[in-house]
GROMACS .gro file of C-alpha atoms in nm:
model
  444
    1UNK     CA    1   7.241  12.960   3.226
    2UNK     CA    2   6.972  13.206   3.119
    3UNK     CA    3   6.667  13.241   3.344
    4UNK     CA    4   6.314  13.255   3.202
    5UNK     CA    5   6.200  13.506   3.466
    6UNK     CA    6   6.467  13.752   3.354
    7UNK     CA    7   6.423  13.665   2.985
    8UNK     CA    8   6.058  13.771   3.014
    9UNK     CA    9   6.100  14.090   3.216
   10UNK     CA   10   5.860  14.355   3.079
   11UNK     CA   11   6.112  14.640   3.120
   12UNK     CA   12   6.113  14.883   2.829
   13UNK     CA   13   6.436  15.007   2.669
   14UNK     CA   14   6.497  15.368   2.769
   15UNK     CA   15   6.215  15.384   3.024
   16UNK     CA   16   6.312  15.406   3.390
   17UNK     CA   17   5.976  15.432   3.564
   18UNK     CA   18   5.760  15.119   3.597
   19UNK     CA   19   5.485  15.071   3.341
   20UNK     CA   20   5.124  15.111   3.449
   21UNK     CA   21   4.957  14.770   3.409
   22UNK     CA   22   4.690  14.748   3.141
   23UNK     CA   23   4.473  14.446   3.198
   24UNK     CA   24   4.339  14.444   2.842
   25UNK     CA   25   4.689  14.421   2.690
   26UNK     CA   26   5.018  14.268   2.802
   27UNK     CA   27   5.327  14.492   2.768
   28UNK     CA   28   5.433  14.270   2.478
   29UNK     CA   29   5.100  14.308   2.300
   30UNK     CA   30   5.144  14.684   2.337
   31UNK     CA   31   5.474  14.638   2.151
   32UNK     CA   32   5.279  14.479   1.868
   33UNK     CA   33   5.031  14.766   1.860
   34UNK     CA   34   5.309  15.027   1.850
   35UNK     CA   35   5.463  14.848   1.555
   36UNK     CA   36   5.135  14.824   1.362
   37UNK     CA   37   5.083  15.200   1.388
   38UNK     CA   38   5.441  15.292   1.296
   39UNK     CA   39   5.537  15.450   0.962
   40UNK     CA   40   5.821  15.204   0.883
   41UNK     CA   41   5.578  14.914   0.919
   42UNK     CA   42   5.323  15.074   0.686
   43UNK     CA   43   5.590  15.127   0.421
   44UNK     CA   44   5.638  14.750   0.397
   45UNK     CA   45   5.323  14.741   0.183
   46UNK     CA   46   5.534  14.862  -0.109
   47UNK     CA   47   5.850  14.664  -0.049
   48UNK     CA   48   5.958  14.354  -0.234
   49UNK     CA   49   5.910  14.011  -0.085
   50UNK     CA   50   6.005  13.819  -0.401
   51UNK     CA   51   5.801  13.964  -0.685
   52UNK     CA   52   5.874  14.338  -0.692
   53UNK     CA   53   5.614  14.583  -0.823
   54UNK     CA   54   5.391  14.287  -0.905
   55UNK     CA   55   5.068  14.337  -1.096
   56UNK     CA   56   4.920  14.026  -0.933
   57UNK     CA   57   4.719  14.140  -0.630
   58UNK     CA   58   4.747  13.798  -0.464
   59UNK     CA   59   5.126  13.802  -0.440
   60UNK     CA   60   5.268  13.890  -0.101
   61UNK     CA   61   5.448  14.211  -0.012
   62UNK     CA   62   5.680  14.249   0.287
   63UNK     CA   63   5.383  14.378   0.485
   64UNK     CA   64   5.170  14.067   0.424
   65UNK     CA   65   5.470  13.840   0.479
   66UNK     CA   66   5.540  14.009   0.814
   67UNK     CA   67   5.179  13.964   0.925
   68UNK     CA   68   5.182  13.597   0.826
   69UNK     CA   69   5.510  13.537   1.006
   70UNK     CA   70   5.370  13.705   1.318
   71UNK     CA   71   5.068  13.472   1.317
   72UNK     CA   72   5.290  13.164   1.288
   73UNK     CA   73   5.520  13.310   1.555
   74UNK     CA   74   5.232  13.364   1.796
   75UNK     CA   75   5.132  12.998   1.760
   76UNK     CA   76   5.490  12.884   1.817
   77UNK     CA   77   5.524  13.110   2.121
   78UNK     CA   78   5.201  13.004   2.286
   79UNK     CA   79   5.264  12.632   2.234
   80UNK     CA   80   5.612  12.667   2.382
   81UNK     CA   81   5.482  12.898   2.654
   82UNK     CA   82   5.221  12.648   2.777
   83UNK     CA   83   5.486  12.390   2.851
   84UNK     CA   84   5.758  12.626   2.979
   85UNK     CA   85   5.519  12.802   3.219
   86UNK     CA   86   5.403  12.468   3.352
   87UNK     CA   87   5.752  12.315   3.379
   88UNK     CA   88   5.912  12.616   3.549
   89UNK     CA   89   5.603  12.723   3.750
   90UNK     CA   90   5.625  13.067   3.592
   91UNK     CA   91   5.261  13.137   3.669
   92UNK     CA   92   5.379  13.188   4.029
   93UNK     CA   93   5.569  13.492   3.899
   94UNK     CA   94   5.282  13.633   3.694
   95UNK     CA   95   5.380  13.495   3.354
   96UNK     CA   96   5.151  13.308   3.116
   97UNK     CA   97   5.171  13.131   2.780
   98UNK     CA   98   5.027  13.442   2.615
   99UNK     CA   99   5.340  13.635   2.719
  100UNK     CA  100   5.553  13.399   2.511
  101UNK     CA  101   5.310  13.425   2.223
  102UNK     CA  102   5.292  13.805   2.238
  103UNK     CA  103   5.672  13.849   2.245
  104UNK     CA  104   5.722  13.629   1.940
  105UNK     CA  105   5.413  13.787   1.778
  106UNK     CA  106   5.566  14.137   1.807
  107UNK     CA  107   5.923  14.038   1.719
  108UNK     CA  108   5.801  13.856   1.408
  109UNK     CA  109   5.593  14.153   1.298
  110UNK     CA  110   5.907  14.369   1.313
  111UNK     CA  111   6.151  14.117   1.165
  112UNK     CA  112   6.171  14.281   0.819
  113UNK     CA  113   6.114  14.642   0.922
  114UNK     CA  114   6.473  14.742   0.838
  115UNK     CA  115   6.486  14.584   0.494
  116UNK     CA  116   6.561  14.830   0.211
  117UNK     CA  117   6.370  14.834  -0.120
  118UNK     CA  118   6.410  14.547  -0.369
  119UNK     CA  119   6.437  14.266  -0.114
  120UNK     CA  120   6.765  14.110  -0.012
  121UNK     CA  121   6.928  14.235  -0.333
  122UNK     CA  122   6.866  14.582  -0.188
  123UNK     CA  123   7.101  14.508   0.100
  124UNK     CA  124   7.367  14.390  -0.142
  125UNK     CA  125   7.310  14.696  -0.361
  126UNK     CA  126   7.386  14.924  -0.064
  127UNK     CA  127   7.699  14.719   0.018
  128UNK     CA  128   7.814  14.742  -0.343
  129UNK     CA  129   7.728  15.112  -0.363
  130UNK     CA  130   7.931  15.181  -0.049
  131UNK     CA  131   8.229  14.979  -0.171
  132UNK     CA  132   8.230  15.155  -0.508
  133UNK     CA  133   8.199  15.499  -0.348
  134UNK     CA  134   8.458  15.432  -0.076
  135UNK     CA  135   8.717  15.306  -0.325
  136UNK     CA  136   8.687  15.615  -0.544
  137UNK     CA  137   8.655  15.895  -0.288
  138UNK     CA  138   8.961  16.102  -0.200
  139UNK     CA  139   9.060  16.008   0.156
  140UNK     CA  140   9.330  16.277   0.173
  141UNK     CA  141   9.573  16.029   0.324
  142UNK     CA  142   9.354  15.906   0.610
  143UNK     CA  143   9.074  15.658   0.653
  144UNK     CA  144   8.728  15.810   0.679
  145UNK     CA  145   8.594  15.536   0.907
  146UNK     CA  146   8.724  15.301   1.174
  147UNK     CA  147   8.743  14.932   1.081
  148UNK     CA  148   8.430  14.858   1.284
  149UNK     CA  149   8.239  15.146   1.128
  150UNK     CA  150   8.346  15.046   0.778
  151UNK     CA  151   8.236  14.686   0.844
  152UNK     CA  152   7.882  14.812   0.915
  153UNK     CA  153   7.857  14.929   0.552
  154UNK     CA  154   8.075  14.663   0.388
  155UNK     CA  155   7.823  14.404   0.505
  156UNK     CA  156   7.518  14.630   0.543
  157UNK     CA  157   7.235  14.442   0.718
  158UNK     CA  158   6.862  14.499   0.716
  159UNK     CA  159   6.856  14.329   1.058
  160UNK     CA  160   7.081  14.597   1.207
  161UNK     CA  161   6.883  14.869   1.031
  162UNK     CA  162   6.569  14.722   1.187
  163UNK     CA  163   6.717  14.740   1.538
  164UNK     CA  164   6.818  15.101   1.466
  165UNK     CA  165   6.465  15.190   1.354
  166UNK     CA  166   6.307  15.033   1.663
  167UNK     CA  167   6.548  15.180   1.916
  168UNK     CA  168   6.647  15.518   1.774
  169UNK     CA  169   6.490  15.642   1.451
  170UNK     CA  170   6.124  15.596   1.534
  171UNK     CA  171   5.984  15.828   1.802
  172UNK     CA  172   6.299  16.035   1.863
  173UNK     CA  173   6.448  16.197   2.060
  174UNK     CA  174   6.347  15.982   2.358
  175UNK     CA  175   6.604  15.722   2.456
  176UNK     CA  176   6.514  15.379   2.323
  177UNK     CA  177   6.309  15.513   2.031
  178UNK     CA  178   5.982  15.321   2.033
  179UNK     CA  179   6.072  15.198   2.383
  180UNK     CA  180   5.969  14.841   2.311
  181UNK     CA  181   6.019  14.583   2.584
  182UNK     CA  182   6.365  14.431   2.609
  183UNK     CA  183   6.237  14.072   2.550
  184UNK     CA  184   6.075  14.177   2.220
  185UNK     CA  185   6.394  14.354   2.108
  186UNK     CA  186   6.610  14.056   2.211
  187UNK     CA  187   6.382  13.806   2.036
  188UNK     CA  188   6.389  14.030   1.727
  189UNK     CA  189   6.771  14.016   1.719
  190UNK     CA  190   6.851  13.682   1.554
  191UNK     CA  191   7.218  13.781   1.517
  192UNK     CA  192   7.325  13.934   1.851
  193UNK     CA  193   7.672  14.046   1.744
  194UNK     CA  194   7.848  14.348   1.597
  195UNK     CA  195   7.960  14.347   1.234
  196UNK     CA  196   8.333  14.306   1.289
  197UNK     CA  197   8.450  14.000   1.483
  198UNK     CA  198   8.807  13.889   1.429
  199UNK     CA  199   8.895  13.529   1.352
  200UNK     CA  200   9.071  13.508   1.688
  201UNK     CA  201   8.754  13.629   1.863
  202UNK     CA  202   8.533  13.381   1.677
  203UNK     CA  203   8.790  13.107   1.739
  204UNK     CA  204   8.625  12.872   1.492
  205UNK     CA  205   8.271  12.934   1.617
  206UNK     CA  206   8.017  12.865   1.341
  207UNK     CA  207   7.674  12.881   1.508
  208UNK     CA  208   7.374  13.012   1.314
  209UNK     CA  209   7.359  13.335   1.517
  210UNK     CA  210   7.693  13.464   1.379
  211UNK     CA  211   7.609  13.425   1.010
  212UNK     CA  212   7.507  13.793   1.000
  213UNK     CA  213   7.509  14.080   1.251
  214UNK     CA  214   7.226  14.248   1.438
  215UNK     CA  215   7.321  14.608   1.525
  216UNK     CA  216   7.546  14.889   1.404
  217UNK     CA  217   7.825  15.047   1.607
  218UNK     CA  218   7.586  15.340   1.662
  219UNK     CA  219   7.342  15.116   1.854
  220UNK     CA  220   7.595  14.883   2.019
  221UNK     CA  221   7.538  15.030   2.364
  222UNK     CA  222   7.161  15.004   2.325
  223UNK     CA  223   7.180  14.636   2.245
  224UNK     CA  224   7.421  14.583   2.536
  225UNK     CA  225   7.153  14.733   2.761
  226UNK     CA  226   6.890  14.499   2.616
  227UNK     CA  227   7.118  14.198   2.662
  228UNK     CA  228   7.200  14.291   3.021
  229UNK     CA  229   6.834  14.351   3.106
  230UNK     CA  230   6.714  14.008   2.986
  231UNK     CA  231   7.030  13.822   3.090
  232UNK     CA  232   7.176  13.704   2.760
  233UNK     CA  233   7.507  13.519   2.786
  234UNK     CA  234   7.803  13.726   2.664
  235UNK     CA  235   8.020  13.515   2.437
  236UNK     CA  236   8.335  13.730   2.451
  237UNK     CA  237   8.461  13.986   2.702
  238UNK     CA  238   8.614  14.216   2.440
  239UNK     CA  239   8.348  14.202   2.170
  240UNK     CA  240   7.979  14.290   2.140
  241UNK     CA  241   7.865  13.931   2.095
  242UNK     CA  242   7.598  13.745   2.290
  243UNK     CA  243   7.397  13.425   2.277
  244UNK     CA  244   7.048  13.445   2.133
  245UNK     CA  245   6.738  13.505   2.339
  246UNK     CA  246   6.564  13.163   2.333
  247UNK     CA  247   6.255  13.307   2.166
  248UNK     CA  248   6.470  13.432   1.875
  249UNK     CA  249   6.482  13.069   1.762
  250UNK     CA  250   6.103  13.076   1.730
  251UNK     CA  251   6.112  13.406   1.537
  252UNK     CA  252   6.360  13.248   1.296
  253UNK     CA  253   6.147  12.933   1.263
  254UNK     CA  254   5.832  13.136   1.190
  255UNK     CA  255   6.012  13.325   0.914
  256UNK     CA  256   6.165  13.007   0.770
  257UNK     CA  257   5.827  12.829   0.772
  258UNK     CA  258   5.651  13.114   0.594
  259UNK     CA  259   5.895  13.193   0.320
  260UNK     CA  260   5.968  12.825   0.246
  261UNK     CA  261   5.604  12.727   0.203
  262UNK     CA  262   5.468  13.056   0.076
  263UNK     CA  263   5.736  13.101  -0.192
  264UNK     CA  264   5.610  12.778  -0.348
  265UNK     CA  265   5.249  12.899  -0.334
  266UNK     CA  266   5.338  13.238  -0.484
  267UNK     CA  267   5.558  13.070  -0.744
  268UNK     CA  268   5.257  12.861  -0.849
  269UNK     CA  269   5.034  13.169  -0.862
  270UNK     CA  270   5.286  13.340  -1.090
  271UNK     CA  271   5.294  13.024  -1.308
  272UNK     CA  272   5.665  12.967  -1.246
  273UNK     CA  273   5.598  12.634  -1.072
  274UNK     CA  274   5.349  12.385  -1.214
  275UNK     CA  275   5.062  12.252  -1.005
  276UNK     CA  276   5.209  11.902  -1.021
  277UNK     CA  277   5.546  12.021  -0.889
  278UNK     CA  278   5.377  12.240  -0.625
  279UNK     CA  279   5.168  11.946  -0.502
  280UNK     CA  280   5.475  11.723  -0.493
  281UNK     CA  281   5.682  11.973  -0.291
  282UNK     CA  282   5.414  12.071  -0.039
  283UNK     CA  283   5.251  11.734   0.015
  284UNK     CA  284   5.581  11.583   0.126
  285UNK     CA  285   5.523  11.797   0.437
  286UNK     CA  286   5.144  11.835   0.443
  287UNK     CA  287   5.070  11.464   0.388
  288UNK     CA  288   4.699  11.502   0.303
  289UNK     CA  289   4.461  11.348   0.049
  290UNK     CA  290   4.460  11.623  -0.211
  291UNK     CA  291   4.167  11.474  -0.405
  292UNK     CA  292   3.934  11.445  -0.107
  293UNK     CA  293   3.744  11.760  -0.211
  294UNK     CA  294   3.627  11.874  -0.553
  295UNK     CA  295   3.803  12.209  -0.574
  296UNK     CA  296   4.028  12.418  -0.798
  297UNK     CA  297   4.405  12.380  -0.811
  298UNK     CA  298   4.441  12.711  -0.626
  299UNK     CA  299   4.222  12.586  -0.342
  300UNK     CA  300   4.418  12.261  -0.323
  301UNK     CA  301   4.741  12.457  -0.296
  302UNK     CA  302   4.590  12.666  -0.014
  303UNK     CA  303   4.503  12.349   0.180
  304UNK     CA  304   4.850  12.207   0.120
  305UNK     CA  305   5.008  12.532   0.239
  306UNK     CA  306   4.797  12.546   0.556
  307UNK     CA  307   4.864  12.184   0.655
  308UNK     CA  308   5.236  12.209   0.575
  309UNK     CA  309   5.267  12.515   0.799
  310UNK     CA  310   5.074  12.334   1.074
  311UNK     CA  311   5.308  12.033   1.060
  312UNK     CA  312   5.621  12.250   1.063
  313UNK     CA  313   5.493  12.444   1.367
  314UNK     CA  314   5.444  12.115   1.549
  315UNK     CA  315   5.797  11.999   1.466
  316UNK     CA  316   5.962  12.330   1.556
  317UNK     CA  317   5.805  12.334   1.903
  318UNK     CA  318   5.901  11.970   1.967
  319UNK     CA  319   6.262  12.045   1.870
  320UNK     CA  320   6.262  12.352   2.097
  321UNK     CA  321   6.140  12.142   2.393
  322UNK     CA  322   6.401  11.873   2.324
  323UNK     CA  323   6.683  12.128   2.337
  324UNK     CA  324   6.553  12.375   2.595
  325UNK     CA  325   6.840  12.332   2.840
  326UNK     CA  326   7.103  12.369   2.567
  327UNK     CA  327   6.922  12.680   2.441
  328UNK     CA  328   6.921  12.833   2.790
  329UNK     CA  329   7.291  12.758   2.834
  330UNK     CA  330   7.378  12.913   2.497
  331UNK     CA  331   7.517  12.583   2.364
  332UNK     CA  332   7.243  12.530   2.106
  333UNK     CA  333   7.288  12.752   1.801
  334UNK     CA  334   7.113  12.598   1.499
  335UNK     CA  335   6.792  12.682   1.320
  336UNK     CA  336   6.525  12.456   1.466
  337UNK     CA  337   6.400  12.324   1.133
  338UNK     CA  338   6.745  12.199   1.035
  339UNK     CA  339   6.676  11.918   1.286
  340UNK     CA  340   6.326  11.851   1.151
  341UNK     CA  341   6.227  11.526   0.981
  342UNK     CA  342   6.124  11.759   0.697
  343UNK     CA  343   6.472  11.915   0.664
  344UNK     CA  344   6.543  11.736   0.334
  345UNK     CA  345   6.204  11.841   0.196
  346UNK     CA  346   6.272  12.203   0.292
  347UNK     CA  347   6.610  12.185   0.117
  348UNK     CA  348   6.436  12.053  -0.194
  349UNK     CA  349   6.186  12.341  -0.178
  350UNK     CA  350   6.470  12.590  -0.143
  351UNK     CA  351   6.649  12.443  -0.446
  352UNK     CA  352   6.331  12.442  -0.656
  353UNK     CA  353   6.230  12.799  -0.572
  354UNK     CA  354   6.585  12.923  -0.630
  355UNK     CA  355   6.600  12.767  -0.976
  356UNK     CA  356   6.246  12.840  -1.097
  357UNK     CA  357   6.155  13.158  -0.907
  358UNK     CA  358   6.457  13.352  -0.782
  359UNK     CA  359   6.656  13.291  -1.100
  360UNK     CA  360   6.361  13.365  -1.331
  361UNK     CA  361   6.438  13.655  -1.563
  362UNK     CA  362   6.140  13.858  -1.436
  363UNK     CA  363   6.270  13.841  -1.078
  364UNK     CA  364   6.635  13.884  -1.173
  365UNK     CA  365   6.558  14.189  -1.389
  366UNK     CA  366   6.406  14.368  -1.090
  367UNK     CA  367   6.706  14.276  -0.875
  368UNK     CA  368   6.940  14.420  -1.139
  369UNK     CA  369   6.731  14.737  -1.149
  370UNK     CA  370   6.760  14.751  -0.770
  371UNK     CA  371   7.138  14.756  -0.793
  372UNK     CA  372   7.123  15.042  -1.040
  373UNK     CA  373   6.867  15.238  -0.841
  374UNK     CA  374   7.013  15.201  -0.491
  375UNK     CA  375   7.376  15.221  -0.602
  376UNK     CA  376   7.307  15.551  -0.776
  377UNK     CA  377   7.104  15.694  -0.487
  378UNK     CA  378   7.369  15.595  -0.233
  379UNK     CA  379   7.650  15.764  -0.425
  380UNK     CA  380   7.451  16.078  -0.495
  381UNK     CA  381   7.333  16.127  -0.137
  382UNK     CA  382   7.663  16.039   0.034
  383UNK     CA  383   7.842  16.289  -0.187
  384UNK     CA  384   7.569  16.536  -0.092
  385UNK     CA  385   7.592  16.498   0.287
  386UNK     CA  386   7.972  16.504   0.272
  387UNK     CA  387   7.967  16.795   0.022
  388UNK     CA  388   8.205  16.612  -0.212
  389UNK     CA  389   8.100  16.784  -0.535
  390UNK     CA  390   7.913  17.078  -0.683
  391UNK     CA  391   7.636  16.842  -0.790
  392UNK     CA  392   7.633  16.706  -0.434
  393UNK     CA  393   7.562  17.055  -0.303
  394UNK     CA  394   7.251  17.064  -0.522
  395UNK     CA  395   7.142  16.708  -0.435
  396UNK     CA  396   7.173  16.800  -0.067
  397UNK     CA  397   6.860  17.013  -0.097
  398UNK     CA  398   6.661  16.712  -0.220
  399UNK     CA  399   6.709  16.536   0.114
  400UNK     CA  400   6.409  16.552   0.350
  401UNK     CA  401   6.459  16.778   0.650
  402UNK     CA  402   6.530  16.496   0.897
  403UNK     CA  403   6.823  16.381   0.680
  404UNK     CA  404   6.932  16.731   0.579
  405UNK     CA  405   7.092  16.911   0.871
  406UNK     CA  406   7.331  17.183   0.754
  407UNK     CA  407   7.438  17.262   1.112
  408UNK     CA  408   7.519  16.901   1.195
  409UNK     CA  409   7.858  16.834   1.353
  410UNK     CA  410   7.817  16.459   1.304
  411UNK     CA  411   8.118  16.254   1.204
  412UNK     CA  412   8.145  16.084   0.864
  413UNK     CA  413   8.009  15.755   0.997
  414UNK     CA  414   7.686  15.907   1.123
  415UNK     CA  415   7.641  16.114   0.807
  416UNK     CA  416   7.662  15.798   0.597
  417UNK     CA  417   7.419  15.628   0.835
  418UNK     CA  418   7.171  15.907   0.768
  419UNK     CA  419   7.192  15.821   0.398
  420UNK     CA  420   7.134  15.450   0.458
  421UNK     CA  421   6.847  15.544   0.693
  422UNK     CA  422   6.687  15.740   0.409
  423UNK     CA  423   6.745  15.476   0.141
  424UNK     CA  424   6.640  15.183   0.360
  425UNK     CA  425   6.317  15.358   0.448
  426UNK     CA  426   6.219  15.403   0.084
  427UNK     CA  427   5.954  15.190  -0.081
  428UNK     CA  428   6.029  15.023  -0.414
  429UNK     CA  429   5.821  15.275  -0.607
  430UNK     CA  430   5.961  15.581  -0.425
  431UNK     CA  431   6.321  15.469  -0.483
  432UNK     CA  432   6.240  15.406  -0.850
  433UNK     CA  433   6.075  15.747  -0.888
  434UNK     CA  434   6.370  15.926  -0.724
  435UNK     CA  435   6.615  15.740  -0.946
  436UNK     CA  436   6.417  15.852  -1.251
  437UNK     CA  437   6.442  16.212  -1.134
  438UNK     CA  438   6.821  16.180  -1.116
  439UNK     CA  439   6.873  15.990  -1.441
  440UNK     CA  440   6.567  16.024  -1.663
  441UNK     CA  441   6.567  15.648  -1.711
  442UNK     CA  442   6.234  15.467  -1.690
  443UNK     CA  443   6.209  15.123  -1.531
  444UNK     CA  444   5.838  15.084  -1.602
   0.00000   0.00000   0.00000
């Protein structure tokens, strides 16, 4: 059984000496501040949420989405924190509801920090680029990577890239990277497992937390330290696989709430979803009198969005309370909103946005371009760092200094990771511009 006192310990990854208390900010709020001022977070302003390179200033980028998710997460955390602190008398140990809110606040702000350009299709583009490159490169009779290392790229994950950014890439060379608190890092990690788990290890397990993975082989030991510090339950002795930190369920819920409701609002703004359909989808959850005020359709949609988010926050916290003991024991492993009375409505929203927004030719065309852009960049730069061709030797000099280390004695795995670090950190427009330099093809 996990223990709230340990789950909330303010210990920072990589920092051995105790932190000086700052009465104006909790350690977890300091995590939030570090994230806000970080370069990877700022780059989210030019990364796809749904509508890449949009000319509509209202439409959300990854940066705006992350800020909205963090606000919803803070509300979820504080509501849960009020009751948990009271029930477990945590105030006797110096904890407050704001600690819960600040942890979820920070973890939510960081939740997309590892996503490559062009949204989720960017992740798939890197996977496809790796597969294509790996199948054509001359292995000289031996495998270039171990099975576990290869799995990191076969199923490349923005979540794992995010953990790598937070704990290693940002603010090197100090151990722990940004040295965020272990509770924030654990709450951030919705999928606390390595990429390769055998069928015998999983043994039929199908919980939500194993649908993806949360850290690369390169950061496996760092996550193990986080898990040990906060007291996560290890699910298998011979695999890097743990139960979720309880607050990770709130991070997931905040993300689910925002993209479900906001995708409908943005779809309406882009004129992919009619006002009538938008009202129908959102008011099933909001349940308000939409004609009470004399206002524009856009204003009505804003009110529907706000009330729908409010109602989903209320449900998510109630579900969390109802299953708290199962969550602490590691037995509960579902997304909270799947148990909501609005679950069917959320499924209908997902179906509608998939058909009218995600499969719209404008959105699909950008995703296709993303495959072309990132697939090309991956191949060019991997061949460069591994010196696989004469052209690669030239491309090598186009890599920024931090990714271009001619004296490096790194193995193949870490050299490829440097390439995915570079590509994942690109904005949509930078990746497009670099692709144009290589190919002379315009996407504009």
